[in-house]
Short mmCIF file of C-alpha atoms and ligand atoms in Angstrom, two decimals:
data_model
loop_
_atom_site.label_atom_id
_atom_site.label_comp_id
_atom_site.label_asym_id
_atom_site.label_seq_id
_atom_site.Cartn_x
_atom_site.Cartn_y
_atom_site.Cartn_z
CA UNK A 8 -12.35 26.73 21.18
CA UNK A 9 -11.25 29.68 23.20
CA UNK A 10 -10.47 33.07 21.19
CA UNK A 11 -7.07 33.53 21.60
CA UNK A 12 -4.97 36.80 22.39
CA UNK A 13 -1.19 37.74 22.56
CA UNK A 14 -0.14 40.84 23.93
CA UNK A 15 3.08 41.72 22.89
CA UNK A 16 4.64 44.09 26.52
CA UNK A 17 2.19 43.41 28.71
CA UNK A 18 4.16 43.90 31.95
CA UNK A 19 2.66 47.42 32.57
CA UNK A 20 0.93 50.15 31.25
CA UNK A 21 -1.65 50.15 27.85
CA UNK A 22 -0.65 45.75 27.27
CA UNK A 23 -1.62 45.00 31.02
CA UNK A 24 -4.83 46.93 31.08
CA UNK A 25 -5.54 44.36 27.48
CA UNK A 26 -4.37 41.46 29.42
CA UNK A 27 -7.09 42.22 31.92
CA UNK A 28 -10.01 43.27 29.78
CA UNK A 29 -9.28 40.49 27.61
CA UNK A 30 -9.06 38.13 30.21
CA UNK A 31 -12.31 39.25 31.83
CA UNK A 32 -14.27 38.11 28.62
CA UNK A 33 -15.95 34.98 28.23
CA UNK A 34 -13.90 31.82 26.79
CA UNK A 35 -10.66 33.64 25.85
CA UNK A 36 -7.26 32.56 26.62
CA UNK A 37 -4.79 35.43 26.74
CA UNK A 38 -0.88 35.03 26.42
CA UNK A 39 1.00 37.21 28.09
CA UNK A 40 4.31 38.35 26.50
CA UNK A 41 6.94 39.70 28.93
CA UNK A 42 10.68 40.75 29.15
CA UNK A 43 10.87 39.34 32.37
CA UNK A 44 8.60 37.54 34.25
CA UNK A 45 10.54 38.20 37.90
CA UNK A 46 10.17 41.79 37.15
CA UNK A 47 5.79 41.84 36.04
CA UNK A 48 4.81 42.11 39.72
CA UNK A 49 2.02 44.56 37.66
CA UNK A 50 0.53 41.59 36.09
CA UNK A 51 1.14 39.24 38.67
CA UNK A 52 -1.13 41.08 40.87
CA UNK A 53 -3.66 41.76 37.85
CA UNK A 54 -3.72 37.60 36.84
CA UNK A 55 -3.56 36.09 40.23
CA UNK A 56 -6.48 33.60 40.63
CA UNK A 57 -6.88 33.73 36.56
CA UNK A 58 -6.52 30.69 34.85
CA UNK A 59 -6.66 32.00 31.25
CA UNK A 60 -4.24 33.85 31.53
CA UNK A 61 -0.49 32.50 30.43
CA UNK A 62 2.91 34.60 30.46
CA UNK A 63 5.28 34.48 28.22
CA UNK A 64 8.50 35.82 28.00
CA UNK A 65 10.35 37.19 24.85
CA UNK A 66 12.41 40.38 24.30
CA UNK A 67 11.26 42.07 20.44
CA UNK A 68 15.25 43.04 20.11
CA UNK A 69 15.70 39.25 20.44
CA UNK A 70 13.92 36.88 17.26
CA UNK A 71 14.84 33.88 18.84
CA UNK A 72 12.87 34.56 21.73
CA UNK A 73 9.55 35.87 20.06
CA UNK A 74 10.06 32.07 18.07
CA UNK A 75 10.39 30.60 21.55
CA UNK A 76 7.81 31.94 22.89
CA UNK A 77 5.19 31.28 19.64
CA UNK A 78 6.46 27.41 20.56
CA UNK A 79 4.78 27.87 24.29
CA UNK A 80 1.70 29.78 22.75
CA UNK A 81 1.62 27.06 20.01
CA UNK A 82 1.91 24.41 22.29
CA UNK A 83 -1.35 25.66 24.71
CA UNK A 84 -3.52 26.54 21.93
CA UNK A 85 -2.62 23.43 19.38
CA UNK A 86 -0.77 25.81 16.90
CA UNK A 87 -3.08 28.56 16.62
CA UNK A 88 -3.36 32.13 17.65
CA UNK A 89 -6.37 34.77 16.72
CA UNK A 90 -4.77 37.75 17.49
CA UNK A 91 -1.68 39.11 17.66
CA UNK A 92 -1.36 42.87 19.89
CA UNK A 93 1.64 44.45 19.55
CA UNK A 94 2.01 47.28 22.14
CA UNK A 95 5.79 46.85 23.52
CA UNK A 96 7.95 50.06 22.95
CA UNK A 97 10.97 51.33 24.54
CA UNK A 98 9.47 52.61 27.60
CA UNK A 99 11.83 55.27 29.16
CA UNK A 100 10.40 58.15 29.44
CA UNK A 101 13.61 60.05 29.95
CA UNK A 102 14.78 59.39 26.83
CA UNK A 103 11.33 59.19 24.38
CA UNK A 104 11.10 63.45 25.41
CA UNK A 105 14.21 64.71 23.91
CA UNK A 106 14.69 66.33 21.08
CA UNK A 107 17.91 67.38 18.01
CA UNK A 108 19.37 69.65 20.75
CA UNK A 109 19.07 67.80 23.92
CA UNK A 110 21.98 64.69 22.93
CA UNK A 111 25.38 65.76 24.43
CA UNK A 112 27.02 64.68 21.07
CA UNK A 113 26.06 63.21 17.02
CA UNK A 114 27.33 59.93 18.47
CA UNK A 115 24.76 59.68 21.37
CA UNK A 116 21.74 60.88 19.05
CA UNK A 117 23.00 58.02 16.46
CA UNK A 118 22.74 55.39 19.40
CA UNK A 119 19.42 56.50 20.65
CA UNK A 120 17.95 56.60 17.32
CA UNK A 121 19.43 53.26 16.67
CA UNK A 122 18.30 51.63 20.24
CA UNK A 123 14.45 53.00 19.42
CA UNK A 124 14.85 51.59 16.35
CA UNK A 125 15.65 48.33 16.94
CA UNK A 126 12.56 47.97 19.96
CA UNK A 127 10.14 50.50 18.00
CA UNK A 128 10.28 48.95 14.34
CA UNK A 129 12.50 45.92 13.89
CA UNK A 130 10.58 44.46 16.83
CA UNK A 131 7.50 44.35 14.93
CA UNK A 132 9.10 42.65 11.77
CA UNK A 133 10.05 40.56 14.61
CA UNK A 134 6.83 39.61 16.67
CA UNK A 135 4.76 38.93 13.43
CA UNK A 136 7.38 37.12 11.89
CA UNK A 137 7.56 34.60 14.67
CA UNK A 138 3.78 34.48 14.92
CA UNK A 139 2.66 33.96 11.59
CA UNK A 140 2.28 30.47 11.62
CA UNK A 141 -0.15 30.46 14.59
CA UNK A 142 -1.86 33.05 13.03
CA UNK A 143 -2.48 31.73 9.75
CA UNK A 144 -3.90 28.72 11.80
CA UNK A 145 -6.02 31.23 13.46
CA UNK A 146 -9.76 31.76 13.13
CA UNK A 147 -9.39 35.68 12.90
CA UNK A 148 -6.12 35.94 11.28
CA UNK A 149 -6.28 39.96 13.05
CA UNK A 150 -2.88 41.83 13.57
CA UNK A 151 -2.85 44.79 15.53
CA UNK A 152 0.05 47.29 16.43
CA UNK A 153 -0.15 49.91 18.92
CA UNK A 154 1.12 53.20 17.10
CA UNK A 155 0.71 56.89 18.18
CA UNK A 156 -0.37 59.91 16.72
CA UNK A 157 2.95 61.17 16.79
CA UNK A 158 3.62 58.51 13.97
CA UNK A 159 1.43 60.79 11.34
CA UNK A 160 3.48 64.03 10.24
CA UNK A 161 0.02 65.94 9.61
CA UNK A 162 -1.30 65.32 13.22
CA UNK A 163 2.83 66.30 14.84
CA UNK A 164 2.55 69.82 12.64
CA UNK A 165 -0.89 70.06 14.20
CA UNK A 166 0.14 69.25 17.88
CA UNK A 167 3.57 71.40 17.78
CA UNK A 168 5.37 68.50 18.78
CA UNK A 169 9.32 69.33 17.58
CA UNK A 170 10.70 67.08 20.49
CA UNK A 171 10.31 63.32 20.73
CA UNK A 172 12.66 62.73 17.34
CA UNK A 173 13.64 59.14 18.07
CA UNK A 174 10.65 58.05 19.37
CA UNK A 175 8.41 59.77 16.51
CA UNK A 176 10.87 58.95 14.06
CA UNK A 177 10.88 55.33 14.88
CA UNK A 178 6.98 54.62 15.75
CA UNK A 179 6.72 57.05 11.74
CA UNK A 180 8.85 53.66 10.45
CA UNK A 181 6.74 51.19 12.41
CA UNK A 182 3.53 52.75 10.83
CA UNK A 183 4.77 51.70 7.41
CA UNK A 184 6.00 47.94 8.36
CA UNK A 185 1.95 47.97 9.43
CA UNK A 186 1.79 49.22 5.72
CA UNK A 187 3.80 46.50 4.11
CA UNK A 188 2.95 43.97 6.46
CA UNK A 189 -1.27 44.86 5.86
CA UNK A 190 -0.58 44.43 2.20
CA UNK A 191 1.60 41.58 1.79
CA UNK A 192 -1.10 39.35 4.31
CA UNK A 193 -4.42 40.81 2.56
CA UNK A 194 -4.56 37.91 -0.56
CA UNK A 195 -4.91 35.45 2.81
CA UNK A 196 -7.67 37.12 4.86
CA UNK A 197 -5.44 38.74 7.51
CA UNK A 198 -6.70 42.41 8.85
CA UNK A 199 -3.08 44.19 9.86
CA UNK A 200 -4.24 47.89 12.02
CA UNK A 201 -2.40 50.21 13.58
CA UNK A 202 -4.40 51.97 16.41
CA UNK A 203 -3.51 54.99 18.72
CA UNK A 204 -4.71 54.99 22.35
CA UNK A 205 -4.88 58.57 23.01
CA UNK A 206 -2.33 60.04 25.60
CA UNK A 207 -2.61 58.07 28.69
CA UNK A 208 -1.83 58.23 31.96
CA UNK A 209 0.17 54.91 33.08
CA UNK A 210 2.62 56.60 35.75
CA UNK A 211 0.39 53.77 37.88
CA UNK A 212 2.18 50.91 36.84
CA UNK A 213 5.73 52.30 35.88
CA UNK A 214 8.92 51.14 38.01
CA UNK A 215 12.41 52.55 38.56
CA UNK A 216 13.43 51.20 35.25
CA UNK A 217 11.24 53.29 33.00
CA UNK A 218 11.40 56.16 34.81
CA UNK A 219 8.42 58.94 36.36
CA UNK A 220 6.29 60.57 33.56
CA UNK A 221 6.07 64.16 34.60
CA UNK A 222 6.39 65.14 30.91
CA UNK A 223 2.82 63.31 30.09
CA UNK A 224 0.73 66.09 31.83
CA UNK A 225 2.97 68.91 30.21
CA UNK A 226 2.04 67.67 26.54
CA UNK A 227 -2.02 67.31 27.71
CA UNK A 228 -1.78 71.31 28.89
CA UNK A 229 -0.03 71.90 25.18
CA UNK A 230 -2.75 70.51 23.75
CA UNK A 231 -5.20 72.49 25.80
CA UNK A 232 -3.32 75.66 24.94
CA UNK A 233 -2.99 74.70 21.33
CA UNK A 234 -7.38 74.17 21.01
CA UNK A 235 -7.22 70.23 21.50
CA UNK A 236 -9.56 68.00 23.33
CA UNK A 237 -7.02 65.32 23.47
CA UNK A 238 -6.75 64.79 27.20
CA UNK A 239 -4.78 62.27 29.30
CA UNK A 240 -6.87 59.08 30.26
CA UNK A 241 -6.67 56.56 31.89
CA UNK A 242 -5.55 52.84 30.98
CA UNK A 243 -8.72 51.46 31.35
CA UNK A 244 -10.86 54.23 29.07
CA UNK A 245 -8.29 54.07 26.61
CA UNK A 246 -7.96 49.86 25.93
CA UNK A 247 -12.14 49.93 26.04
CA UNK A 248 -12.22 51.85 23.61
CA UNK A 249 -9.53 50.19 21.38
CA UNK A 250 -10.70 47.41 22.57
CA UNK A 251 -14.36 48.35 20.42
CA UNK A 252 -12.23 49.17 17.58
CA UNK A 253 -10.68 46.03 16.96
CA UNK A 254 -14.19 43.75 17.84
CA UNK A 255 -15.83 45.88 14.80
CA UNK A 256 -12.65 45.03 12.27
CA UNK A 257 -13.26 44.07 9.13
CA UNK A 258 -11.24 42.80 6.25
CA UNK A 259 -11.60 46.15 4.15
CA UNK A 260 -10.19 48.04 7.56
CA UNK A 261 -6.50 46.46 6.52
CA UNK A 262 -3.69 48.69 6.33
CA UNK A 263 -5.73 51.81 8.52
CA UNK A 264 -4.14 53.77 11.24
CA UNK A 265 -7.04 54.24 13.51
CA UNK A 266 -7.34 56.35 16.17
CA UNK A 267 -8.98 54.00 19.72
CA UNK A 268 -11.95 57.36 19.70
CA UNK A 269 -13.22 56.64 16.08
CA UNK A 270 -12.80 60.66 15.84
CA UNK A 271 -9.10 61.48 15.28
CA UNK A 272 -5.90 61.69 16.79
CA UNK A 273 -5.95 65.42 18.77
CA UNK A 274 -9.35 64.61 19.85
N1 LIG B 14 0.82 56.18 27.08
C1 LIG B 14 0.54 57.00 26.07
O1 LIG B 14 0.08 58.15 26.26
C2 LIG B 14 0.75 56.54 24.66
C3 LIG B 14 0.42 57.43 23.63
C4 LIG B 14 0.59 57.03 22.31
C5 LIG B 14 1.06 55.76 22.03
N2 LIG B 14 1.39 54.91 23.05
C6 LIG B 14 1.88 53.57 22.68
O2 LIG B 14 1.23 52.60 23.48
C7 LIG B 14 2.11 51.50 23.73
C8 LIG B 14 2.20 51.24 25.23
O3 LIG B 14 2.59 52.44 25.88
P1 LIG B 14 2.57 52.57 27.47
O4 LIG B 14 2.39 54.02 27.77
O5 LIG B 14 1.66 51.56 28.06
O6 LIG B 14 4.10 52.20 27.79
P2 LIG B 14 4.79 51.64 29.11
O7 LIG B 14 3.92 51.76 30.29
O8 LIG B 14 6.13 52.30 29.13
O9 LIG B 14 4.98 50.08 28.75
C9 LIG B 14 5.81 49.70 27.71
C10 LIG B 14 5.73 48.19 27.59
O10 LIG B 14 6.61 47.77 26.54
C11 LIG B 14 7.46 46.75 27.05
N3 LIG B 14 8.74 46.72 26.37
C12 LIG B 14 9.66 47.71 26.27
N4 LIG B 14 10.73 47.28 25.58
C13 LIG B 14 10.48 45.99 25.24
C14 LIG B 14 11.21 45.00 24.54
N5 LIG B 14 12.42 45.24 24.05
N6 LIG B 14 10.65 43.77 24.38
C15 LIG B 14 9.42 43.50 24.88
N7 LIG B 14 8.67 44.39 25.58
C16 LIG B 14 9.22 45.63 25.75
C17 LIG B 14 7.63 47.09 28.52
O11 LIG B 14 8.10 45.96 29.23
P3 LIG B 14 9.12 46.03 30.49
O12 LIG B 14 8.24 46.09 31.71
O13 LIG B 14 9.91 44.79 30.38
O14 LIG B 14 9.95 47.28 30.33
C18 LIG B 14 6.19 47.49 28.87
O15 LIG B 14 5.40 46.35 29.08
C19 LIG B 14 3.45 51.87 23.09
O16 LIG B 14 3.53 51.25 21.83
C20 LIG B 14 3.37 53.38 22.95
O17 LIG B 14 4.15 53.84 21.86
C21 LIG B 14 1.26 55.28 24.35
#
């Protein structure tokens, strides 16, 4: 039997480069999980000639679609799953920069707070609720969630980050569904992670809907100035990495926030 693999927004970006590491390996079958198929020509390009390789789509804003799209996964794998990634998050960059001061009105910053909440954290109640059933069929009954360092107040004082208030704020609340979600699954075997890529570069694979990233290279030279190694990478250094994190999980790993370097966060 195959080990099998959902990636949860793996048009572009961090879940693509999983979708084709994954999909590389020997015996795996990987499922895909998209917003829109029509609109993954990333992936298309990265899967074609693959035949491992199934897309899916599902929205994480939208329940009923994450439970459709567990029916497809259940229905190619015989009701199992091994592990569920979940890397979607709202993706444009024009709005994850801002900070307090930079919403023309209370009313705006309450609606992009709200927005990023609803993809950022409810999503995830969402994906793993809709999955659990394959996964507790599962062989490896592994969870993981793609967080940030920005998620860990110690590591934003460190990095002078004051901007980025929805999307810290939100990915901060998503850390601690990880939390609940890790301890409420440990009595059945399940290992729940969060892990944080690093900053990385994936302006390669972002469309006119997300937006250019010219803020991305800004926060590396902050770092820099502020005595970090933490420098941008690329997709593919990153998810290896992560990638060697999650083969060496083990049970007593559950709850962690782990950064994909096994050093730490700013590193
Ligand atoms: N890049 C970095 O430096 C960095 C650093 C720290 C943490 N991270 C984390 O790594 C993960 C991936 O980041 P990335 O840089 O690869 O982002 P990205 O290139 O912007 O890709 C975001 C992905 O999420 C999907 N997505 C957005 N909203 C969704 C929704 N409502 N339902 C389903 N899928 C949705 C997007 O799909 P569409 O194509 O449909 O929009 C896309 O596949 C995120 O969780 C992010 O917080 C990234």
């Amino acid at each position: 039997m195959p080990t099998s693999y959902a990636i949860i927004g793996a048009s572009r970006g961090i879940g693509l480069e999983y979708v084709r590491q994954l999909a590389g390996r020997a015996d795996t079958v990987v499922f895909a999980v998209v917003r829109s198929k029509q609109r993954s020509r990333h992936l298309d390009a990265v899967i074609s000639g693959l035949n491992n390789v199934h897309v899916v789509e599902a929205d994480v804003v939208d329940f009923a679609s994450l439970q459709r799209a567990a029916q497809e996964v259940g229905a190619v794998t015989g009701g199992k799953l091994d592990y569920l990634i979940h890397n979607a998050a709202r993706s444009e960059r024009s709005l994850a920069y801002r900070g307090f001061d930079d919403f023309p009105s209370m009313e705006e910053l309450d609606a992009d707070f709200i927005d990023a909440f609803k993809v950022n954290a409810l999503g995830v109640v969402h994906s793993i609720t809709a999955f659990l059933p394959l996964l507790r069929a599962g062989t490896k009954k592994t969870v993981v969630f793609i967080s940030t360092g920005g998620a860990d107040p110690a590591t934003v004082i460190a990095a002078g980050v004051a901007k980025m208030v929805a999307y810290g704020t939100t990915k901060a609340a998503a850390l601690m569904i990880m939390t609940k979600w890790a301890l409420q699954l440990k009595p059945e075997g399940f290992t729940v992670v969060s892990i944080a890529p690093g900053l990385v570069d994936t302006t390669g694979t972002m469309d006119e809907l997300s937006g250019t990233d010219g803020e991305s290279k800004k926060s590396e030279a902050n770092f820099k100035k502020g005595g970090h190694k933490i420098r941008q990478q690329t997709p593919e250094e990153s998810v290896t990495m992560q990638l060697q994190v999650i083969d060496g999980l083990k049970l007593s790993d559950t709850g962690a926030h782990l950064p994909h370097n096994g050093k730490g966060f700013l590193d």
